[in-house]
Structure formats: C-alpha cells, structure tokens
C-alpha cells in the first residue's frame, strides 16, 4: 500500500544542517513489526508514524521508532512530526496549540517566532549519580573525573545522564569510547556568544557509540536541570551537532512553570512509500 511520506530536517532553517526525521503520514493498519522494519530501513535516528488519536484531547497520535525499538517520547520527532502534520493540512482543535498523543502521554506544541516548540515533559528520573557510575562515565568520555563539573540523571524517556563540563571547548574536544548508556554532555560558551551552551549526545548501539546530531529530549532535560540549578537563564539558544558538521539550534524559553524547547523545521523530501 502506498502511503504519504516526508523527510524533515529539524532544529535548523537550512536544509541538511539539522537532524533528519522520516515521517509516514498515514500509519493506520500497520503492525508494530512493520513500523519497526521500515524504521530500521530508513537508517535514521528516528522514524515516526501518524495515527488518529485515541485520546479526544489530542489532535493526532504518533509512534516513534529508532532503528531498534520504540520510544515513548523524543524531541526532534515531536517537532518534525508536527511540522509534517501541519504541512499536510492538519488543523488543531485549539488555534495556536497542537496536542500530540504519544507513549509518554499528551505533549503540547505551539508555533513560535523560531518555528515550533514543545512543552518539556516532566522527568521520569532525576537526582545525583552515584560516584562509581560517575567515574565510569568519565572513563567512557575519556576524561578525568575531576573534569566533570557536575552530573545528574535527566531521564525524560530515553534515559539520559546529563554531564556538565567547564566550557563548550571541552565538550567539542571529547572523543568518547564505546558508551553503554545515554550520555548528554553540555558546556557553556563564553558570555556574549550567540549560543549559550554547546551540547553533544552519545548513545550506545550495536555498531558502537552513535552521536545524535540534535536532540530535543536531551535539550529539554538539560534545560530543566540548568534552569533549576541557576546555571542558565531563559531564553537562551543551545548549539548541537557542531562536531558532526551540523548547525543545530535549539531555542529554550519558559512560560509560567513550563520549559519550552523549540526550533525550525525544513521539509527536504516528500512523496509516497510502499508499506
């Protein structure tokens, strides 16, 4: 069966400099195994499938797959899927706000001057990392334990541990070995720089360590951590993907008690796929 398809570059307004996402705009009738097989074939960090919502409060439902499994939530698939849904003619029930249903529940998305933004979901796990694990993480990153300024669990679905280094230069200098957990590393740029922080995301895979170009879920959990501890003030812009030749830009803002994670999206491919 032929189904509408889009490939979207997320967290950039310049095609091919962000994080690509495959979106199947009609996932009805597909089994989990069929979705997983197609996601594995695309060879992208994530592939999503749009479905009618089962929750009346939602505008659409999305299932999010990596090449090897399904995620309850992820940031760049949230923005990229919403962008594709809107471009395909989707109209939200409430003007100005889109409600996405996913494995983690309902996620609010809204239009901003910088594209789209989602309300960061609450953390599933936070708090300090025990010292043996902290030493293990330093070894994985190939640095001394004393080079880590701070680290904390920052799990909002993918299972992140957030690691703070002294500055952006230290983040960009990392050459990690094979990691065995999801690590997000952040360091501040000098005051007055266009971007406040530099981030990198390292994840385990069958082939070894994979670095994700631009990661919405990580930026969401890191932002909540940095804002709570007074290390950042909103709004700010974070850079990610620099070490991979990308130019991801993530816009962080607050509204009341919510942290919003936003950026631009660009559609690079449209067509139909056989599924």
PDB file of C-alpha atoms in Angstrom:
ATOM      1  CA  UNK A   1       0.000   0.000   0.000  1.00  0.00           C
ATOM      2  CA  UNK A   2       1.323   3.432  -0.964  1.00  0.00           C
ATOM      3  CA  UNK A   3       1.436   5.946   1.901  1.00  0.00           C
ATOM      4  CA  UNK A   4       2.334   9.676   2.044  1.00  0.00           C
ATOM      5  CA  UNK A   5       5.817  10.313   3.359  1.00  0.00           C
ATOM      6  CA  UNK A   6       8.042  13.260   4.289  1.00  0.00           C
ATOM      7  CA  UNK A   7      11.617  13.630   5.440  1.00  0.00           C
ATOM      8  CA  UNK A   8      12.078  16.677   7.625  1.00  0.00           C
ATOM      9  CA  UNK A   9      15.230  18.376   8.896  1.00  0.00           C
ATOM     10  CA  UNK A  10      14.659  19.515  12.483  1.00  0.00           C
ATOM     11  CA  UNK A  11      16.268  22.271  14.581  1.00  0.00           C
ATOM     12  CA  UNK A  12      17.519  24.148  11.536  1.00  0.00           C
ATOM     13  CA  UNK A  13      16.201  26.563   8.947  1.00  0.00           C
ATOM     14  CA  UNK A  14      18.900  25.481   6.463  1.00  0.00           C
ATOM     15  CA  UNK A  15      18.259  22.082   4.808  1.00  0.00           C
ATOM     16  CA  UNK A  16      20.700  19.288   5.704  1.00  0.00           C
ATOM     17  CA  UNK A  17      22.247  21.034   8.714  1.00  0.00           C
ATOM     18  CA  UNK A  18      19.866  19.726  11.402  1.00  0.00           C
ATOM     19  CA  UNK A  19      18.626  16.275  12.436  1.00  0.00           C
ATOM     20  CA  UNK A  20      16.622  14.371   9.784  1.00  0.00           C
ATOM     21  CA  UNK A  21      13.366  12.612  10.581  1.00  0.00           C
ATOM     22  CA  UNK A  22      11.298  10.222   8.458  1.00  0.00           C
ATOM     23  CA  UNK A  23       7.521  10.690   8.819  1.00  0.00           C
ATOM     24  CA  UNK A  24       4.918   8.262   7.480  1.00  0.00           C
ATOM     25  CA  UNK A  25       1.810  10.430   7.402  1.00  0.00           C
ATOM     26  CA  UNK A  26      -0.652   7.530   7.454  1.00  0.00           C
ATOM     27  CA  UNK A  27       0.314   4.663   9.733  1.00  0.00           C
ATOM     28  CA  UNK A  28      -3.166   3.116  10.011  1.00  0.00           C
ATOM     29  CA  UNK A  29      -3.232  -0.646   9.610  1.00  0.00           C
ATOM     30  CA  UNK A  30       0.497  -1.143  10.098  1.00  0.00           C
ATOM     31  CA  UNK A  31       1.689  -3.581  12.723  1.00  0.00           C
ATOM     32  CA  UNK A  32       4.438  -2.753  15.182  1.00  0.00           C
ATOM     33  CA  UNK A  33       6.712  -5.164  13.313  1.00  0.00           C
ATOM     34  CA  UNK A  34       6.065  -3.379  10.004  1.00  0.00           C
ATOM     35  CA  UNK A  35       6.782   0.003  11.557  1.00  0.00           C
ATOM     36  CA  UNK A  36       9.967  -1.284  13.149  1.00  0.00           C
ATOM     37  CA  UNK A  37      11.178  -2.844   9.901  1.00  0.00           C
ATOM     38  CA  UNK A  38      10.668   0.398   7.989  1.00  0.00           C
ATOM     39  CA  UNK A  39      12.357   2.457  10.723  1.00  0.00           C
ATOM     40  CA  UNK A  40      15.339   0.104  10.597  1.00  0.00           C
ATOM     41  CA  UNK A  41      15.476   0.504   6.808  1.00  0.00           C
ATOM     42  CA  UNK A  42      15.482   4.317   6.842  1.00  0.00           C
ATOM     43  CA  UNK A  43      18.708   4.175   8.894  1.00  0.00           C
ATOM     44  CA  UNK A  44      17.802   7.462  10.600  1.00  0.00           C
ATOM     45  CA  UNK A  45      17.882   8.110  14.325  1.00  0.00           C
ATOM     46  CA  UNK A  46      14.058   8.141  14.383  1.00  0.00           C
ATOM     47  CA  UNK A  47      11.086   7.429  12.143  1.00  0.00           C
ATOM     48  CA  UNK A  48       7.510   8.331  13.099  1.00  0.00           C
ATOM     49  CA  UNK A  49       4.064   7.116  12.093  1.00  0.00           C
ATOM     50  CA  UNK A  50       0.972   9.321  12.307  1.00  0.00           C
ATOM     51  CA  UNK A  51      -2.277   7.803  13.528  1.00  0.00           C
ATOM     52  CA  UNK A  52      -5.694   9.123  14.559  1.00  0.00           C
ATOM     53  CA  UNK A  53      -5.738   9.976  18.271  1.00  0.00           C
ATOM     54  CA  UNK A  54      -7.350   7.624  20.760  1.00  0.00           C
ATOM     55  CA  UNK A  55      -7.455  10.442  23.321  1.00  0.00           C
ATOM     56  CA  UNK A  56     -10.120  13.059  22.481  1.00  0.00           C
ATOM     57  CA  UNK A  57      -7.859  15.802  23.828  1.00  0.00           C
ATOM     58  CA  UNK A  58      -5.215  15.120  21.158  1.00  0.00           C
ATOM     59  CA  UNK A  59      -5.020  16.333  17.557  1.00  0.00           C
ATOM     60  CA  UNK A  60      -3.065  13.299  16.367  1.00  0.00           C
ATOM     61  CA  UNK A  61      -1.196  10.300  17.680  1.00  0.00           C
ATOM     62  CA  UNK A  62       2.417   9.454  16.850  1.00  0.00           C
ATOM     63  CA  UNK A  63       4.514   6.341  17.319  1.00  0.00           C
ATOM     64  CA  UNK A  64       8.272   6.935  17.426  1.00  0.00           C
ATOM     65  CA  UNK A  65      10.817   4.303  16.404  1.00  0.00           C
ATOM     66  CA  UNK A  66      14.588   4.154  16.360  1.00  0.00           C
ATOM     67  CA  UNK A  67      16.265   1.536  14.208  1.00  0.00           C
ATOM     68  CA  UNK A  68      15.974  -0.976  17.022  1.00  0.00           C
ATOM     69  CA  UNK A  69      12.994  -0.062  19.214  1.00  0.00           C
ATOM     70  CA  UNK A  70      10.091   2.207  20.060  1.00  0.00           C
ATOM     71  CA  UNK A  71      10.377   5.345  22.211  1.00  0.00           C
ATOM     72  CA  UNK A  72       7.589   6.804  24.360  1.00  0.00           C
ATOM     73  CA  UNK A  73       8.813  10.342  23.620  1.00  0.00           C
ATOM     74  CA  UNK A  74      11.554  12.131  21.730  1.00  0.00           C
ATOM     75  CA  UNK A  75      12.009  15.815  20.989  1.00  0.00           C
ATOM     76  CA  UNK A  76      13.092  16.170  17.386  1.00  0.00           C
ATOM     77  CA  UNK A  77      10.447  13.624  16.243  1.00  0.00           C
ATOM     78  CA  UNK A  78       7.823  15.654  18.101  1.00  0.00           C
ATOM     79  CA  UNK A  79       8.651  18.883  16.267  1.00  0.00           C
ATOM     80  CA  UNK A  80       9.300  17.215  12.901  1.00  0.00           C
ATOM     81  CA  UNK A  81       6.084  15.202  13.006  1.00  0.00           C
ATOM     82  CA  UNK A  82       4.037  18.244  13.987  1.00  0.00           C
ATOM     83  CA  UNK A  83       5.639  20.219  11.132  1.00  0.00           C
ATOM     84  CA  UNK A  84       4.768  17.462   8.639  1.00  0.00           C
ATOM     85  CA  UNK A  85       1.213  17.139  10.008  1.00  0.00           C
ATOM     86  CA  UNK A  86       0.617  20.870   9.644  1.00  0.00           C
ATOM     87  CA  UNK A  87       2.089  20.946   6.126  1.00  0.00           C
ATOM     88  CA  UNK A  88      -0.197  18.062   5.157  1.00  0.00           C
ATOM     89  CA  UNK A  89      -3.232  20.144   6.154  1.00  0.00           C
ATOM     90  CA  UNK A  90      -3.632  19.265   9.819  1.00  0.00           C
ATOM     91  CA  UNK A  91      -5.732  21.778  11.754  1.00  0.00           C
ATOM     92  CA  UNK A  92      -5.532  21.791  15.572  1.00  0.00           C
ATOM     93  CA  UNK A  93      -8.731  21.786  17.580  1.00  0.00           C
ATOM     94  CA  UNK A  94      -7.442  24.743  19.597  1.00  0.00           C
ATOM     95  CA  UNK A  95      -5.963  27.549  17.482  1.00  0.00           C
ATOM     96  CA  UNK A  96      -2.360  28.269  18.391  1.00  0.00           C
ATOM     97  CA  UNK A  97      -1.682  24.977  20.169  1.00  0.00           C
ATOM     98  CA  UNK A  98      -1.295  21.428  18.867  1.00  0.00           C
ATOM     99  CA  UNK A  99      -1.695  18.448  21.192  1.00  0.00           C
ATOM    100  CA  UNK A 100       0.302  15.327  20.347  1.00  0.00           C
ATOM    101  CA  UNK A 101      -0.509  11.926  21.788  1.00  0.00           C
ATOM    102  CA  UNK A 102       2.488   9.610  22.218  1.00  0.00           C
ATOM    103  CA  UNK A 103       3.686   6.846  24.512  1.00  0.00           C
ATOM    104  CA  UNK A 104       4.542   9.395  27.199  1.00  0.00           C
ATOM    105  CA  UNK A 105       1.048  10.908  27.135  1.00  0.00           C
ATOM    106  CA  UNK A 106      -0.060  14.272  25.788  1.00  0.00           C
ATOM    107  CA  UNK A 107       2.557  16.807  24.657  1.00  0.00           C
ATOM    108  CA  UNK A 108       1.687  20.410  23.827  1.00  0.00           C
ATOM    109  CA  UNK A 109       3.272  22.035  20.774  1.00  0.00           C
ATOM    110  CA  UNK A 110       2.909  25.643  19.684  1.00  0.00           C
ATOM    111  CA  UNK A 111       4.097  27.946  16.941  1.00  0.00           C
ATOM    112  CA  UNK A 112       6.764  30.486  17.899  1.00  0.00           C
ATOM    113  CA  UNK A 113       8.862  33.082  16.148  1.00  0.00           C
ATOM    114  CA  UNK A 114      11.572  30.423  15.882  1.00  0.00           C
ATOM    115  CA  UNK A 115       9.366  27.680  14.413  1.00  0.00           C
ATOM    116  CA  UNK A 116       7.664  25.153  16.678  1.00  0.00           C
ATOM    117  CA  UNK A 117       8.203  24.411  20.357  1.00  0.00           C
ATOM    118  CA  UNK A 118       7.081  21.650  22.692  1.00  0.00           C
ATOM    119  CA  UNK A 119       6.461  21.835  26.423  1.00  0.00           C
ATOM    120  CA  UNK A 120       9.169  19.759  28.106  1.00  0.00           C
ATOM    121  CA  UNK A 121       7.635  16.691  29.767  1.00  0.00           C
ATOM    122  CA  UNK A 122       8.401  16.004  33.434  1.00  0.00           C
ATOM    123  CA  UNK A 123      11.487  13.961  34.202  1.00  0.00           C
ATOM    124  CA  UNK A 124      10.992  10.271  34.915  1.00  0.00           C
ATOM    125  CA  UNK A 125      14.230  10.175  36.882  1.00  0.00           C
ATOM    126  CA  UNK A 126      16.386  12.960  38.265  1.00  0.00           C
ATOM    127  CA  UNK A 127      18.851  13.469  41.064  1.00  0.00           C
ATOM    128  CA  UNK A 128      22.507  12.694  41.714  1.00  0.00           C
ATOM    129  CA  UNK A 129      24.557   9.994  40.028  1.00  0.00           C
ATOM    130  CA  UNK A 130      26.407   7.713  42.441  1.00  0.00           C
ATOM    131  CA  UNK A 131      30.177   8.053  42.490  1.00  0.00           C
ATOM    132  CA  UNK A 132      31.051   4.662  40.947  1.00  0.00           C
ATOM    133  CA  UNK A 133      28.845   5.463  37.950  1.00  0.00           C
ATOM    134  CA  UNK A 134      30.305   8.983  37.762  1.00  0.00           C
ATOM    135  CA  UNK A 135      33.800   7.518  37.500  1.00  0.00           C
ATOM    136  CA  UNK A 136      32.600   5.043  34.883  1.00  0.00           C
ATOM    137  CA  UNK A 137      31.089   7.889  32.812  1.00  0.00           C
ATOM    138  CA  UNK A 138      34.344   9.857  32.959  1.00  0.00           C
ATOM    139  CA  UNK A 139      36.126   6.779  31.623  1.00  0.00           C
ATOM    140  CA  UNK A 140      33.610   6.374  28.801  1.00  0.00           C
ATOM    141  CA  UNK A 141      34.154  10.006  27.803  1.00  0.00           C
ATOM    142  CA  UNK A 142      37.925   9.626  28.007  1.00  0.00           C
ATOM    143  CA  UNK A 143      38.391  12.367  30.596  1.00  0.00           C
ATOM    144  CA  UNK A 144      39.350  12.613  34.249  1.00  0.00           C
ATOM    145  CA  UNK A 145      36.662  12.541  36.917  1.00  0.00           C
ATOM    146  CA  UNK A 146      37.856  15.997  38.025  1.00  0.00           C
ATOM    147  CA  UNK A 147      36.975  17.411  34.589  1.00  0.00           C
ATOM    148  CA  UNK A 148      33.275  16.824  35.251  1.00  0.00           C
ATOM    149  CA  UNK A 149      31.819  19.898  36.937  1.00  0.00           C
ATOM    150  CA  UNK A 150      28.537  18.163  37.755  1.00  0.00           C
ATOM    151  CA  UNK A 151      26.306  15.362  36.523  1.00  0.00           C
ATOM    152  CA  UNK A 152      22.777  14.220  37.217  1.00  0.00           C
ATOM    153  CA  UNK A 153      20.100  11.859  35.966  1.00  0.00           C
ATOM    154  CA  UNK A 154      17.966  13.698  33.416  1.00  0.00           C
ATOM    155  CA  UNK A 155      15.698  10.957  32.111  1.00  0.00           C
ATOM    156  CA  UNK A 156      12.547  12.061  30.275  1.00  0.00           C
ATOM    157  CA  UNK A 157      12.169   8.876  28.234  1.00  0.00           C
ATOM    158  CA  UNK A 158      15.453   7.962  26.531  1.00  0.00           C
ATOM    159  CA  UNK A 159      17.289   7.600  29.872  1.00  0.00           C
ATOM    160  CA  UNK A 160      19.747  10.487  29.776  1.00  0.00           C
ATOM    161  CA  UNK A 161      22.513  11.225  32.221  1.00  0.00           C
ATOM    162  CA  UNK A 162      23.473  14.912  31.844  1.00  0.00           C
ATOM    163  CA  UNK A 163      27.142  15.791  32.261  1.00  0.00           C
ATOM    164  CA  UNK A 164      28.389  19.368  32.713  1.00  0.00           C
ATOM    165  CA  UNK A 165      31.922  20.261  31.611  1.00  0.00           C
ATOM    166  CA  UNK A 166      33.776  23.532  32.193  1.00  0.00           C
ATOM    167  CA  UNK A 167      33.088  25.028  28.750  1.00  0.00           C
ATOM    168  CA  UNK A 168      31.958  24.412  25.167  1.00  0.00           C
ATOM    169  CA  UNK A 169      35.546  23.852  24.045  1.00  0.00           C
ATOM    170  CA  UNK A 170      35.866  20.886  26.414  1.00  0.00           C
ATOM    171  CA  UNK A 171      32.611  19.449  25.053  1.00  0.00           C
ATOM    172  CA  UNK A 172      33.780  19.723  21.447  1.00  0.00           C
ATOM    173  CA  UNK A 173      37.127  18.113  22.314  1.00  0.00           C
ATOM    174  CA  UNK A 174      35.511  14.868  23.520  1.00  0.00           C
ATOM    175  CA  UNK A 175      36.432  11.617  21.766  1.00  0.00           C
ATOM    176  CA  UNK A 176      34.430   9.016  23.699  1.00  0.00           C
ATOM    177  CA  UNK A 177      34.901   5.294  23.554  1.00  0.00           C
ATOM    178  CA  UNK A 178      32.059   2.808  23.377  1.00  0.00           C
ATOM    179  CA  UNK A 179      29.313   4.058  25.702  1.00  0.00           C
ATOM    180  CA  UNK A 180      26.859   1.788  27.490  1.00  0.00           C
ATOM    181  CA  UNK A 181      24.238   4.369  28.475  1.00  0.00           C
ATOM    182  CA  UNK A 182      22.748   7.543  27.011  1.00  0.00           C
ATOM    183  CA  UNK A 183      25.015  10.489  27.822  1.00  0.00           C
ATOM    184  CA  UNK A 184      24.286  14.162  27.207  1.00  0.00           C
ATOM    185  CA  UNK A 185      27.231  16.497  27.653  1.00  0.00           C
ATOM    186  CA  UNK A 186      26.910  20.274  27.972  1.00  0.00           C
ATOM    187  CA  UNK A 187      29.300  23.183  28.413  1.00  0.00           C
ATOM    188  CA  UNK A 188      28.828  26.968  28.357  1.00  0.00           C
ATOM    189  CA  UNK A 189      30.032  29.208  25.566  1.00  0.00           C
ATOM    190  CA  UNK A 190      31.764  32.453  26.611  1.00  0.00           C
ATOM    191  CA  UNK A 191      29.426  35.256  27.741  1.00  0.00           C
ATOM    192  CA  UNK A 192      28.100  37.251  24.810  1.00  0.00           C
ATOM    193  CA  UNK A 193      28.280  34.347  22.343  1.00  0.00           C
ATOM    194  CA  UNK A 194      25.287  33.793  20.021  1.00  0.00           C
ATOM    195  CA  UNK A 195      24.735  30.396  21.657  1.00  0.00           C
ATOM    196  CA  UNK A 196      24.766  29.988  25.420  1.00  0.00           C
ATOM    197  CA  UNK A 197      25.664  26.270  25.517  1.00  0.00           C
ATOM    198  CA  UNK A 198      27.150  23.507  23.383  1.00  0.00           C
ATOM    199  CA  UNK A 199      25.609  20.030  23.666  1.00  0.00           C
ATOM    200  CA  UNK A 200      26.578  16.577  22.438  1.00  0.00           C
ATOM    201  CA  UNK A 201      24.566  13.355  22.766  1.00  0.00           C
ATOM    202  CA  UNK A 202      26.210   9.921  22.806  1.00  0.00           C
ATOM    203  CA  UNK A 203      24.158   6.722  22.685  1.00  0.00           C
ATOM    204  CA  UNK A 204      25.029   3.007  22.598  1.00  0.00           C
ATOM    205  CA  UNK A 205      24.312   0.945  19.503  1.00  0.00           C
ATOM    206  CA  UNK A 206      25.191  -2.445  18.084  1.00  0.00           C
ATOM    207  CA  UNK A 207      27.876  -0.785  15.968  1.00  0.00           C
ATOM    208  CA  UNK A 208      29.337   1.170  18.888  1.00  0.00           C
ATOM    209  CA  UNK A 209      28.810   4.748  20.020  1.00  0.00           C
ATOM    210  CA  UNK A 210      26.404   6.885  17.990  1.00  0.00           C
ATOM    211  CA  UNK A 211      26.355  10.685  18.270  1.00  0.00           C
ATOM    212  CA  UNK A 212      22.939  12.209  17.674  1.00  0.00           C
ATOM    213  CA  UNK A 213      23.068  15.450  15.638  1.00  0.00           C
ATOM    214  CA  UNK A 214      20.435  17.492  17.523  1.00  0.00           C
ATOM    215  CA  UNK A 215      18.392  16.091  20.387  1.00  0.00           C
ATOM    216  CA  UNK A 216      15.169  17.663  21.619  1.00  0.00           C
ATOM    217  CA  UNK A 217      14.643  15.355  24.594  1.00  0.00           C
ATOM    218  CA  UNK A 218      18.194  15.956  25.837  1.00  0.00           C
ATOM    219  CA  UNK A 219      17.908  19.712  25.444  1.00  0.00           C
ATOM    220  CA  UNK A 220      14.624  19.581  27.353  1.00  0.00           C
ATOM    221  CA  UNK A 221      16.024  17.684  30.318  1.00  0.00           C
ATOM    222  CA  UNK A 222      19.302  19.631  30.354  1.00  0.00           C
ATOM    223  CA  UNK A 223      17.380  22.913  30.258  1.00  0.00           C
ATOM    224  CA  UNK A 224      15.279  21.873  33.245  1.00  0.00           C
ATOM    225  CA  UNK A 225      18.475  20.970  35.135  1.00  0.00           C
ATOM    226  CA  UNK A 226      20.413  24.129  34.216  1.00  0.00           C
ATOM    227  CA  UNK A 227      17.483  26.436  34.970  1.00  0.00           C
ATOM    228  CA  UNK A 228      16.711  24.738  38.283  1.00  0.00           C
ATOM    229  CA  UNK A 229      20.320  24.993  39.454  1.00  0.00           C
ATOM    230  CA  UNK A 230      20.710  28.619  38.341  1.00  0.00           C
ATOM    231  CA  UNK A 231      23.347  27.823  35.706  1.00  0.00           C
ATOM    232  CA  UNK A 232      21.159  29.225  32.924  1.00  0.00           C
ATOM    233  CA  UNK A 233      18.514  31.865  32.454  1.00  0.00           C
ATOM    234  CA  UNK A 234      15.848  31.709  29.766  1.00  0.00           C
ATOM    235  CA  UNK A 235      15.519  32.451  26.970  1.00  0.00           C
ATOM    236  CA  UNK A 236      18.717  31.024  25.553  1.00  0.00           C
ATOM    237  CA  UNK A 237      19.910  29.232  22.427  1.00  0.00           C
ATOM    238  CA  UNK A 238      21.902  25.985  22.520  1.00  0.00           C
ATOM    239  CA  UNK A 239      24.091  24.655  19.711  1.00  0.00           C
ATOM    240  CA  UNK A 240      24.348  20.966  18.893  1.00  0.00           C
ATOM    241  CA  UNK A 241      25.804  18.990  16.003  1.00  0.00           C
ATOM    242  CA  UNK A 242      28.886  21.174  15.580  1.00  0.00           C
ATOM    243  CA  UNK A 243      31.258  18.201  15.874  1.00  0.00           C
ATOM    244  CA  UNK A 244      29.318  16.449  13.076  1.00  0.00           C
ATOM    245  CA  UNK A 245      29.327  19.386  10.687  1.00  0.00           C
ATOM    246  CA  UNK A 246      25.728  20.313  11.510  1.00  0.00           C
ATOM    247  CA  UNK A 247      24.381  23.627  12.783  1.00  0.00           C
ATOM    248  CA  UNK A 248      21.536  22.656  15.094  1.00  0.00           C
ATOM    249  CA  UNK A 249      19.989  25.493  17.073  1.00  0.00           C
ATOM    250  CA  UNK A 250      17.625  24.823  19.965  1.00  0.00           C
ATOM    251  CA  UNK A 251      15.627  27.691  21.467  1.00  0.00           C
ATOM    252  CA  UNK A 252      14.814  27.366  25.160  1.00  0.00           C
ATOM    253  CA  UNK A 253      12.197  29.557  26.812  1.00  0.00           C
ATOM    254  CA  UNK A 254       9.909  29.479  29.820  1.00  0.00           C
ATOM    255  CA  UNK A 255       6.258  30.338  30.271  1.00  0.00           C
ATOM    256  CA  UNK A 256       4.893  30.118  33.769  1.00  0.00           C
ATOM    257  CA  UNK A 257       6.148  26.820  35.117  1.00  0.00           C
ATOM    258  CA  UNK A 258       6.774  25.267  31.693  1.00  0.00           C
ATOM    259  CA  UNK A 259      10.049  24.953  29.805  1.00  0.00           C
ATOM    260  CA  UNK A 260       9.601  25.136  26.028  1.00  0.00           C
ATOM    261  CA  UNK A 261      12.029  23.597  23.542  1.00  0.00           C
ATOM    262  CA  UNK A 262      11.819  24.947  20.021  1.00  0.00           C
ATOM    263  CA  UNK A 263      13.421  25.304  16.644  1.00  0.00           C
ATOM    264  CA  UNK A 264      12.842  25.484  12.932  1.00  0.00           C
ATOM    265  CA  UNK A 265      11.929  22.581  10.654  1.00  0.00           C
ATOM    266  CA  UNK A 266      12.524  22.229   6.901  1.00  0.00           C
ATOM    267  CA  UNK A 267      10.916  19.628   4.655  1.00  0.00           C
ATOM    268  CA  UNK A 268      13.573  18.093   2.407  1.00  0.00           C
ATOM    269  CA  UNK A 269      11.766  15.116   0.815  1.00  0.00           C
ATOM    270  CA  UNK A 270       8.108  14.432   0.037  1.00  0.00           C
ATOM    271  CA  UNK A 271       6.495  11.543  -1.772  1.00  0.00           C
ATOM    272  CA  UNK A 272       5.000   8.128  -1.150  1.00  0.00           C
ATOM    273  CA  UNK A 273       6.394   4.897   0.228  1.00  0.00           C
ATOM    274  CA  UNK A 274       5.211   1.313  -0.137  1.00  0.00           C
ATOM    275  CA  UNK A 275       4.302  -0.218   3.210  1.00  0.00           C
TER     276      UNK A 275
END
